[in-house]
XYZ file of C-alpha atoms in Angstrom:
671
model
C 180.656 129.728 31.946
C 180.697 125.928 32.117
C 181.831 123.871 29.134
C 181.777 120.121 28.533
C 183.704 118.564 25.630
C 183.186 114.868 24.894
C 185.183 112.999 22.252
C 183.197 110.180 20.673
C 184.082 107.645 18.035
C 182.425 109.653 15.242
C 181.711 113.151 16.558
C 183.134 115.432 19.239
C 180.421 117.296 21.156
C 180.500 120.535 23.132
C 177.934 122.061 25.464
C 178.484 125.519 26.952
C 176.107 126.922 29.584
C 176.482 130.462 30.874
C 174.679 133.724 31.362
C 173.952 133.879 27.613
C 172.159 130.549 27.653
C 173.036 127.200 26.075
C 175.395 126.764 23.131
C 175.955 123.399 21.451
C 178.616 122.441 18.916
C 179.240 119.191 17.086
C 182.333 118.527 14.939
C 183.812 115.365 13.393
C 186.246 113.523 15.678
C 189.905 113.108 14.762
C 190.519 109.461 15.767
C 194.309 109.624 15.468
C 194.542 112.932 17.368
C 191.533 113.136 19.725
C 192.876 116.181 21.568
C 192.880 118.040 18.237
C 189.230 117.105 17.718
C 188.416 118.366 21.221
C 190.112 121.679 20.594
C 188.418 121.943 17.194
C 185.100 121.898 19.057
C 186.230 124.809 21.234
C 187.323 126.772 18.167
C 184.116 125.991 16.249
C 182.002 127.122 19.192
C 183.629 130.587 18.983
C 183.815 130.717 22.769
C 186.178 132.997 24.634
C 188.387 130.300 26.187
C 189.755 132.726 28.780
C 186.187 133.228 30.084
C 185.574 129.516 30.781
C 185.363 128.906 34.533
C 184.723 125.165 34.519
C 185.874 122.897 31.667
C 185.054 119.188 31.898
C 186.369 116.662 29.394
C 185.617 113.072 28.473
C 187.494 111.014 25.923
C 187.969 107.517 24.525
C 191.760 107.919 24.663
C 192.321 105.398 27.474
C 189.862 102.893 26.011
C 191.405 103.096 22.547
C 194.917 102.694 23.966
C 193.902 99.313 25.412
C 191.769 98.111 22.502
C 194.341 99.072 19.891
C 197.336 98.193 22.095
C 198.768 101.685 21.651
C 199.909 102.304 25.199
C 203.519 103.017 26.060
C 206.111 100.304 26.868
C 205.163 98.935 30.294
C 206.841 96.534 32.727
C 205.158 94.355 35.338
C 206.766 93.515 38.692
C 205.436 90.888 41.088
C 206.477 88.525 43.863
C 208.966 85.788 43.027
C 207.149 82.792 41.554
C 204.172 84.781 40.178
C 205.654 86.190 36.979
C 203.108 84.377 34.787
C 199.966 85.572 36.547
C 198.944 87.901 33.687
C 199.286 85.088 31.145
C 197.749 82.261 33.230
C 194.649 84.315 34.118
C 191.601 82.255 35.179
C 190.922 78.674 34.071
C 187.590 79.494 32.507
C 186.618 79.772 28.825
C 184.316 82.521 27.601
C 183.540 80.474 24.465
C 183.371 76.861 25.590
C 182.560 75.472 22.124
C 185.241 77.438 20.265
C 188.006 74.936 19.478
C 190.376 77.778 18.608
C 189.634 79.817 21.721
C 192.559 81.757 23.136
C 192.723 83.771 26.303
C 192.867 87.535 25.800
C 196.401 88.837 25.427
C 197.540 90.885 28.457
C 198.795 94.421 27.858
C 202.209 93.420 29.298
C 204.073 90.495 27.715
C 205.925 87.831 29.724
C 209.230 89.227 28.443
C 208.412 92.475 30.258
C 207.404 90.792 33.528
C 209.871 90.663 36.435
C 210.037 89.236 39.950
C 211.356 90.495 43.276
C 212.251 88.493 46.356
C 209.734 89.229 49.155
C 206.691 87.651 50.789
C 203.711 89.030 52.690
C 201.184 86.589 54.131
C 197.420 86.943 53.716
C 197.274 88.190 57.308
C 199.564 91.100 56.413
C 202.483 89.627 58.329
C 205.847 89.955 56.549
C 207.372 86.506 56.141
C 210.345 87.675 54.032
C 211.549 91.248 53.745
C 211.957 92.875 50.333
C 215.500 92.254 49.039
C 216.395 95.878 48.346
C 219.924 95.115 47.200
C 218.600 92.713 44.542
C 216.143 95.345 43.381
C 218.944 97.852 42.801
C 221.310 95.246 41.386
C 218.934 93.343 39.073
C 215.520 94.975 38.595
C 216.456 98.634 38.139
C 219.035 97.961 35.351
C 216.471 95.833 33.483
C 213.861 98.563 33.724
C 216.388 101.096 32.493
C 217.626 98.940 29.603
C 214.055 98.130 28.542
C 213.259 101.828 27.895
C 209.964 101.464 29.729
C 207.658 104.423 30.215
C 205.651 102.824 33.034
C 205.808 99.970 35.497
C 202.973 98.179 37.314
C 203.790 96.744 40.743
C 201.543 93.988 42.111
C 203.057 92.070 45.016
C 201.339 89.137 46.665
C 198.869 90.150 49.413
C 199.833 93.823 49.155
C 196.149 94.707 49.529
C 196.572 93.856 53.230
C 200.045 95.298 53.743
C 201.327 97.631 50.979
C 204.656 98.448 52.646
C 206.758 96.423 50.200
C 205.052 97.988 47.186
C 205.633 101.457 48.587
C 209.286 100.702 49.313
C 209.760 99.254 45.827
C 208.355 102.418 44.262
C 210.715 104.513 46.362
C 213.722 102.499 45.183
C 212.673 102.672 41.516
C 211.935 106.407 41.581
C 215.303 107.149 43.201
C 217.074 105.605 40.227
C 214.517 106.265 37.451
C 212.609 109.442 38.426
C 210.835 109.820 35.049
C 209.281 106.341 35.139
C 205.540 106.172 35.904
C 205.071 103.705 38.777
C 201.593 102.276 39.501
C 200.944 100.317 42.714
C 198.125 97.775 42.838
C 197.479 98.738 46.474
C 196.594 102.267 45.325
C 194.564 101.286 42.283
C 192.446 98.506 43.813
C 193.100 97.353 47.356
C 191.170 94.103 47.034
C 191.979 90.419 46.991
C 191.917 88.101 43.923
C 195.432 88.301 42.579
C 194.783 88.067 38.838
C 192.074 90.743 38.795
C 194.253 93.056 40.891
C 197.302 92.400 38.677
C 195.284 92.991 35.501
C 193.882 96.260 36.841
C 197.321 97.510 37.894
C 198.867 96.530 34.548
C 196.176 98.275 32.499
C 196.368 101.353 34.721
C 200.127 101.584 34.226
C 199.753 100.919 30.495
C 197.450 103.909 29.941
C 199.035 106.218 32.546
C 201.570 107.846 30.184
C 198.881 108.096 27.499
C 196.513 110.030 29.772
C 199.336 112.062 31.310
C 200.584 113.306 27.940
C 197.098 113.760 26.539
C 196.071 115.958 29.470
C 199.394 117.800 29.252
C 198.931 118.637 25.570
C 195.355 119.765 26.134
C 196.327 121.935 29.117
C 199.136 123.565 27.131
C 196.766 124.559 24.342
C 194.227 125.884 26.828
C 196.845 128.009 28.564
C 198.004 129.397 25.217
C 194.482 130.809 24.864
C 194.350 132.292 28.356
C 192.392 129.555 30.160
C 192.547 129.965 33.947
C 189.522 127.989 35.075
C 189.126 124.508 36.562
C 189.904 121.626 34.211
C 188.467 118.229 35.133
C 188.188 114.818 33.468
C 185.304 112.351 33.589
C 185.644 108.894 35.129
C 183.799 105.668 34.414
C 182.156 105.730 37.874
C 179.919 108.672 36.991
C 182.022 111.381 38.633
C 184.897 113.550 37.561
C 188.235 114.529 39.063
C 190.565 117.502 38.598
C 192.904 116.835 35.676
C 195.964 116.644 37.926
C 194.352 113.930 40.048
C 193.389 111.983 36.920
C 197.055 111.750 35.990
C 197.428 109.477 39.011
C 194.210 107.539 38.359
C 194.227 106.948 34.601
C 192.415 103.598 34.682
C 189.239 105.338 35.889
C 189.086 107.258 32.586
C 187.930 104.138 30.743
C 184.298 104.435 29.539
C 184.162 108.083 30.623
C 181.989 109.141 27.669
C 179.181 106.612 28.238
C 179.258 107.350 31.980
C 178.856 111.075 31.312
C 175.826 110.390 29.140
C 174.142 108.371 31.890
C 174.747 111.145 34.428
C 173.451 113.818 32.065
C 170.309 111.812 31.307
C 169.752 111.138 35.018
C 170.063 114.829 35.869
C 167.816 116.041 33.059
C 165.065 113.427 33.458
C 165.194 114.004 37.213
C 164.110 117.615 36.664
C 160.768 116.276 35.446
C 160.458 113.893 38.386
C 161.550 110.690 36.644
C 163.870 108.615 38.857
C 163.655 105.090 37.421
C 165.235 105.168 33.989
C 166.642 102.955 31.277
C 169.093 105.104 29.361
C 169.634 104.472 25.657
C 172.720 106.094 24.143
C 173.100 105.398 20.419
C 176.062 107.126 18.859
C 178.041 106.574 15.712
C 179.846 103.428 16.829
C 177.832 101.627 19.504
C 174.791 101.558 21.758
C 175.199 101.908 25.532
C 172.346 101.048 27.896
C 172.103 101.455 31.668
C 169.523 101.038 34.437
C 169.019 103.944 36.861
C 166.993 103.216 40.002
C 165.816 105.985 42.345
C 168.059 108.452 40.560
C 171.242 106.381 40.988
C 172.893 104.470 38.138
C 173.755 100.875 38.910
C 177.441 100.340 39.716
C 179.518 97.219 39.214
C 182.883 96.549 40.839
C 184.353 94.769 37.836
C 184.118 95.002 34.080
C 186.120 93.687 31.144
C 187.831 95.519 28.330
C 189.038 93.409 25.420
C 188.461 90.371 27.647
C 190.684 91.651 30.485
C 189.184 92.300 33.948
C 189.415 95.681 35.651
C 188.504 95.771 39.328
C 187.232 99.301 39.943
C 183.712 100.695 40.469
C 182.120 101.667 37.146
C 178.614 102.486 36.020
C 177.074 99.203 34.908
C 176.716 99.895 31.189
C 176.020 97.223 28.600
C 177.375 97.961 25.129
C 176.464 96.447 21.761
C 177.738 97.247 18.285
C 174.584 98.933 17.022
C 175.451 102.571 16.324
C 174.727 104.806 13.378
C 177.943 103.667 11.732
C 177.361 99.949 12.352
C 177.884 97.974 9.174
C 174.999 95.958 7.697
C 176.225 92.694 6.168
C 175.271 89.174 5.103
C 176.897 86.263 6.926
C 178.081 82.950 5.490
C 174.663 81.421 6.017
C 172.980 84.178 4.012
C 171.445 85.875 7.070
C 171.303 89.627 7.633
C 173.593 90.995 10.360
C 174.206 94.431 11.913
C 177.539 95.260 13.587
C 179.584 94.916 15.655
C 182.014 96.432 13.127
C 181.562 100.132 12.448
C 182.506 102.532 9.683
C 183.516 104.968 12.434
C 184.407 108.564 11.641
C 186.852 107.670 8.872
C 185.640 106.829 6.280
C 182.233 106.781 7.964
C 178.910 105.726 6.400
C 178.676 105.806 2.606
C 176.390 108.844 2.766
C 179.241 110.918 4.252
C 180.962 110.862 0.875
C 184.375 110.040 2.346
C 184.958 106.727 0.646
C 182.724 104.434 2.716
C 181.607 101.473 0.594
C 179.566 99.432 3.086
C 175.934 99.973 4.144
C 175.337 101.277 7.657
C 172.398 102.091 9.932
C 172.754 105.792 9.094
C 172.409 104.979 5.392
C 169.336 102.883 6.237
C 167.620 105.811 7.974
C 168.202 108.037 4.958
C 166.645 105.418 2.675
C 163.623 105.024 4.987
C 163.432 108.847 5.191
C 163.350 108.704 8.994
C 166.350 111.024 8.811
C 166.738 113.940 6.432
C 170.090 114.848 4.842
C 169.460 118.490 5.825
C 169.431 117.492 9.522
C 173.101 116.431 9.791
C 175.026 118.893 11.979
C 172.147 121.328 11.619
C 172.520 121.346 7.835
C 176.271 122.074 7.848
C 177.296 118.628 6.563
C 176.932 117.501 2.946
C 175.168 114.125 2.674
C 175.068 111.867 -0.397
C 171.724 110.023 -0.347
C 172.450 108.272 -3.638
C 175.592 106.728 -2.137
C 173.468 105.339 0.696
C 171.034 103.793 -1.765
C 173.853 102.399 -3.893
C 175.536 100.466 -1.078
C 172.196 98.954 0.009
C 171.410 97.568 -3.434
C 173.309 94.259 -2.884
C 171.388 93.711 0.373
C 168.056 94.369 -1.304
C 168.877 92.121 -4.268
C 170.036 89.257 -2.056
C 166.729 89.200 -0.146
C 164.591 90.177 -3.145
C 163.374 93.307 -1.369
C 162.963 96.955 -2.229
C 165.660 99.303 -0.908
C 163.216 100.627 1.688
C 162.361 97.134 2.900
C 166.043 96.179 3.154
C 166.848 99.335 5.105
C 163.845 98.818 7.381
C 164.910 95.205 8.039
C 168.402 96.356 9.041
C 166.971 98.843 11.526
C 164.565 96.302 13.023
C 167.484 93.914 13.489
C 169.513 96.645 15.188
C 166.527 97.317 17.468
C 166.334 93.626 18.379
C 170.019 93.664 19.360
C 169.395 96.710 21.552
C 166.367 95.091 23.223
C 168.497 92.072 24.101
C 171.204 94.318 25.569
C 168.627 96.008 27.814
C 167.167 92.681 28.933
C 170.620 91.554 30.088
C 170.831 94.396 32.627
C 167.154 94.594 33.559
C 164.995 91.476 33.214
C 167.843 89.062 33.902
C 168.702 90.975 37.084
C 165.222 91.042 38.517
C 164.178 94.462 37.185
C 161.029 94.780 35.082
C 161.567 97.317 32.249
C 157.878 98.211 32.447
C 158.588 99.881 35.796
C 160.966 102.332 34.107
C 160.855 105.131 31.559
C 163.264 105.166 28.633
C 165.629 108.119 28.167
C 167.207 108.076 24.697
C 170.035 110.341 23.585
C 173.033 110.409 21.307
C 172.665 111.228 17.633
C 170.524 108.144 16.895
C 168.961 107.272 20.276
C 165.709 109.193 19.681
C 165.354 107.543 16.265
C 165.190 104.026 17.708
C 163.634 104.647 21.128
C 159.940 104.111 20.373
C 160.310 100.688 18.760
C 162.751 99.488 21.434
C 160.440 100.739 24.199
C 157.437 99.056 22.615
C 159.236 95.707 22.409
C 160.119 95.989 26.111
C 156.625 97.058 27.189
C 157.779 100.533 28.256
C 154.943 103.071 28.033
C 156.813 106.375 28.484
C 159.870 107.876 26.775
C 161.582 111.058 27.993
C 163.834 112.708 25.391
C 166.140 115.413 26.805
C 166.724 118.671 24.911
C 169.750 118.634 22.608
C 169.848 114.866 23.058
C 172.692 114.456 20.575
C 175.155 116.112 22.969
C 173.881 114.639 26.242
C 177.274 113.152 27.141
C 178.882 116.586 26.865
C 176.191 118.015 29.157
C 176.707 115.146 31.596
C 180.340 116.188 32.009
C 179.439 119.523 33.589
C 176.403 118.098 35.403
C 178.476 115.433 37.231
C 179.823 115.690 40.758
C 183.426 115.064 41.756
C 183.721 111.441 42.871
C 186.423 109.031 43.985
C 186.126 105.453 45.217
C 188.434 103.502 47.495
C 188.284 99.779 48.206
C 189.743 97.645 50.979
C 189.642 93.872 51.468
C 189.119 92.895 55.109
C 187.764 89.360 55.397
C 185.998 88.539 58.648
C 183.107 86.355 59.766
C 180.100 88.308 61.025
C 180.120 87.721 64.781
C 179.263 89.729 67.889
C 182.050 92.217 67.067
C 180.871 92.864 63.503
C 179.506 96.334 64.264
C 182.828 97.474 65.718
C 184.676 96.124 62.680
C 182.450 98.144 60.340
C 182.893 101.323 62.397
C 186.664 100.892 62.557
C 186.937 100.264 58.800
C 184.662 103.168 57.942
C 186.659 105.554 60.142
C 189.950 104.465 58.544
C 188.657 104.836 54.982
C 186.849 108.101 55.722
C 189.997 109.766 57.086
C 191.974 108.785 53.983
C 189.221 109.990 51.638
C 188.795 113.364 53.335
C 192.533 113.921 53.246
C 192.637 113.240 49.487
C 189.709 115.530 48.720
C 191.178 118.321 50.801
C 194.386 117.970 48.792
C 192.343 118.418 45.587
C 190.627 121.517 46.969
C 187.284 119.696 47.193
C 186.323 119.900 50.839
C 182.742 121.213 50.737
C 179.369 119.533 50.131
C 180.894 116.095 50.704
C 178.797 112.915 50.736
C 180.026 109.448 51.716
C 178.607 106.174 50.352
C 179.827 103.093 52.198
C 179.337 99.569 50.836
C 180.203 96.233 52.428
C 180.703 93.325 50.019
C 179.381 90.282 51.872
C 178.545 86.630 51.234
C 177.537 83.399 52.887
C 180.629 81.527 54.005
C 181.566 79.225 51.132
C 180.118 81.388 48.362
C 182.435 82.457 45.529
C 181.060 85.964 44.918
C 179.786 88.805 47.033
C 176.621 90.852 47.404
C 176.948 94.626 47.971
C 175.246 95.969 51.105
C 174.905 99.759 51.331
C 175.342 101.407 54.734
C 174.693 105.044 55.601
C 176.808 106.965 58.075
C 173.790 107.202 60.367
C 173.270 103.424 60.263
C 176.909 102.725 61.082
C 176.783 104.626 64.397
C 174.533 102.061 66.107
C 175.071 99.102 63.793
C 174.945 95.669 65.457
C 175.208 92.071 64.297
C 171.447 91.528 63.986
C 171.038 94.567 61.750
C 174.003 93.529 59.584
C 172.465 90.073 59.062
C 169.093 91.624 58.236
C 170.536 94.026 55.651
C 172.609 91.286 54.038
C 169.646 88.900 53.914
C 167.508 91.534 52.213
C 170.196 92.293 49.601
C 170.848 88.602 48.943
C 167.131 87.854 48.654
C 166.732 90.566 46.009
C 169.355 88.991 43.739
C 169.062 85.255 44.436
C 165.535 84.943 45.927
C 167.110 83.439 49.021
C 168.735 84.781 52.173
C 166.175 86.566 54.344
C 165.903 84.917 57.727
C 168.735 82.484 57.033
C 170.941 81.509 59.988
C 173.856 80.393 57.799
C 177.216 82.019 58.690
C 178.079 85.109 56.639
C 181.285 87.089 56.202
C 182.634 90.448 55.134
C 184.998 90.347 52.170
C 185.685 93.912 51.045
C 184.571 97.451 51.795
C 184.133 100.336 49.353
C 183.833 104.030 50.115
C 182.623 106.520 47.547
C 183.344 110.164 48.329
C 181.328 112.772 46.442
C 181.824 116.532 46.304
C 178.448 117.739 45.062
C 178.068 120.694 42.719
C 176.929 123.935 44.329
C 174.362 124.403 41.565
C 173.342 122.361 38.560
C 173.692 123.785 35.026
C 170.333 123.928 33.254
C 170.009 122.399 29.789
C 167.309 123.764 27.506
C 166.064 123.710 23.930
C 167.596 125.743 21.104
C 164.599 127.986 20.343
C 166.044 129.672 17.250
C 166.459 126.372 15.357
C 163.734 125.998 12.748
C 162.986 123.596 9.886
C 160.546 123.895 7.000
C 157.620 122.207 8.681
C 155.212 120.243 6.550
C 153.975 116.867 5.344
C 156.434 114.008 4.774
C 156.452 110.348 3.837
C 158.544 107.738 5.627
C 158.932 103.962 5.600
C 158.524 101.999 8.842
C 157.455 98.461 9.746
C 157.409 97.395 6.078
C 155.029 100.088 4.832
C 154.965 103.758 3.864
C 153.421 106.297 6.251
C 152.334 109.912 5.895
C 153.532 112.129 8.720
C 154.630 115.598 9.800
C 158.038 117.265 10.022
C 158.397 119.773 12.884
C 161.012 121.669 14.803
C 161.259 120.110 18.215
C 161.163 123.558 19.833
C 157.705 124.173 18.321
C 156.127 121.724 20.764
C 154.710 123.079 24.031
C 153.202 121.453 27.149
C 149.763 122.435 25.840
C 150.318 120.864 22.415
C 150.113 117.081 22.083
C 150.753 115.584 18.654
C 150.248 112.072 17.334
C 152.767 110.123 15.270
C 154.104 109.591 12.710
C 156.342 112.615 13.326
C 159.908 113.674 12.744
C 161.014 116.237 15.325
C 164.389 117.851 14.700
C 166.807 119.896 16.759
C 170.422 120.852 15.910
C 171.845 117.618 17.368
C 169.395 114.794 16.696
C 166.166 113.649 15.083
C 163.296 112.167 17.089
C 161.090 109.661 15.291
C 157.588 109.348 16.747
C 155.943 106.314 15.095
C 152.265 105.650 14.667
C 150.672 104.782 18.020
C 152.658 107.305 20.085
C 151.784 110.801 21.346
C 154.381 113.533 21.864
C 154.392 116.629 24.046
C 156.930 118.915 25.685
C 157.081 119.618 29.430
C 158.176 122.683 31.386
C 161.752 121.325 31.731
C 162.208 121.169 27.923
C 162.008 117.375 28.004
C 159.904 115.829 25.257
C 157.600 113.100 26.579
C 156.305 110.272 24.372
C 153.466 108.051 25.576
C 151.854 104.995 24.024
C 148.394 105.775 22.682
C 147.652 102.273 21.368
């Protein structure tokens, strides 16, 4: 039996797939004790924990530790003269017109930053050896007296030659064996000192958090007889065994959204859809991603709370437009939605837990595009009157009915989502009309049709049990690890040999690591060269297959780079300008032997019949149906509400709905 447990901001989801079919469970999250919420899902599912063979987990623990600054005391060690690198950052301003703009606060304060005497040149040559006596005499006592739980080491140019970092770790561990030591050369072996320092510092900051979280979860599993494989999701779309994640905590950031993208890609792929725009609307936020030819777009850098992290992650754009997003009126009297959320505690007003502000979930109840009986399959008490009460000030301010005010809030949320999708599609040269939309999360299927219409998308594919897609994605994801290496060189007649030499070096290291994790079968290697024209500030990724590398020559390298550059900047093909390699990345994937199959919950039924709902500023007559009642031979026209145990699908007027033989529900524009 395979089980995925994903901890979200509002709900914790579980999907179990075994010989008895599919079992889904959804319980409220416990924000202050997320591991308790995860175990609550296992208990609520009534599964025999000792019978679980493969347990995959995704959590917001690492993300929350950074956002809420709840990591453990961490020190930062760098080369003499570079102590202030975390505070100085870059000389750019994200808000150029904000007179009170301040740079984001690093996770390690200047007081906790230390220097060591050493120097490695950009060529890798050692100009000044590490002063080991000074380390033992000065640094170690300070680390001990500071009661630090972790230390991040980022020495100048260690991406080329990590010997001083490795020696420094050895000296620290000899004296302070319980201290978590993170080396920048192991987290991200790339140039750009601030980005590398920031990544190392954040990784060290969350390392004890992840280590203890995994430890507590493993202890509880073992108490219940668990003997299977326990793995944790990463932000790059793959997972790693829990023990390996303890050494790679920074990759756990954004693990939940990444799992959702992978689950949607797998499930839509069963029906032959490869070009997707995923739409994940949960309780707190909306996450969107572009998937081309069955592969989610990756980016080598993202920001969390304004701080850069230089690791490969699925390129997900997030906006504050979830079910719990608060609807409010700004100082100019305009309606706003998000980014603040009611979260799981107290949650939307309709939850009856003390929430006093209107949210998107309350708006759906007022519009009747969501029924109170549908929450958690009818197991959760919902107060519709509370939802109406908190929307009254909004309606009065704009001189609207409650239904019109609620509808306006949802249309505004949809507009925010459309803009988020345009940022990662249209503005990057991808036409949304060439893609199908795959909505999931508790609220994704409610908003999908209007968002798709505004983008010109004609087809929507809604997976079965869409409300727990991220949990399914955990067990549907391969095991993946990325390694990066900066090796700057101008592309000349020896360029092919340089690529082959670098690939061989990185491949040997990757295979050794995977063998150590017991993952040495069904391996796939994805090699990427980050290249640019000489003089450019940023690089373009160029993918190279192992077969291409064997006979790769300079002409072919220039051709591949020109094609990649042309696609992004509309310039580059045929250019004779000098180009250079900057960094190389190798992704190693251990593919699953077989893919777990997600299906509908056939025994879930609702009282089907006629309903009324409010949409686009008017009341409509429609039908309420169980989602499982649809078949490939039965096409229905909107307006419809289609319910399953985890989500509600709203099919507006002008759309047709049918099921396919993979249990995906397909919506197509009929207008």
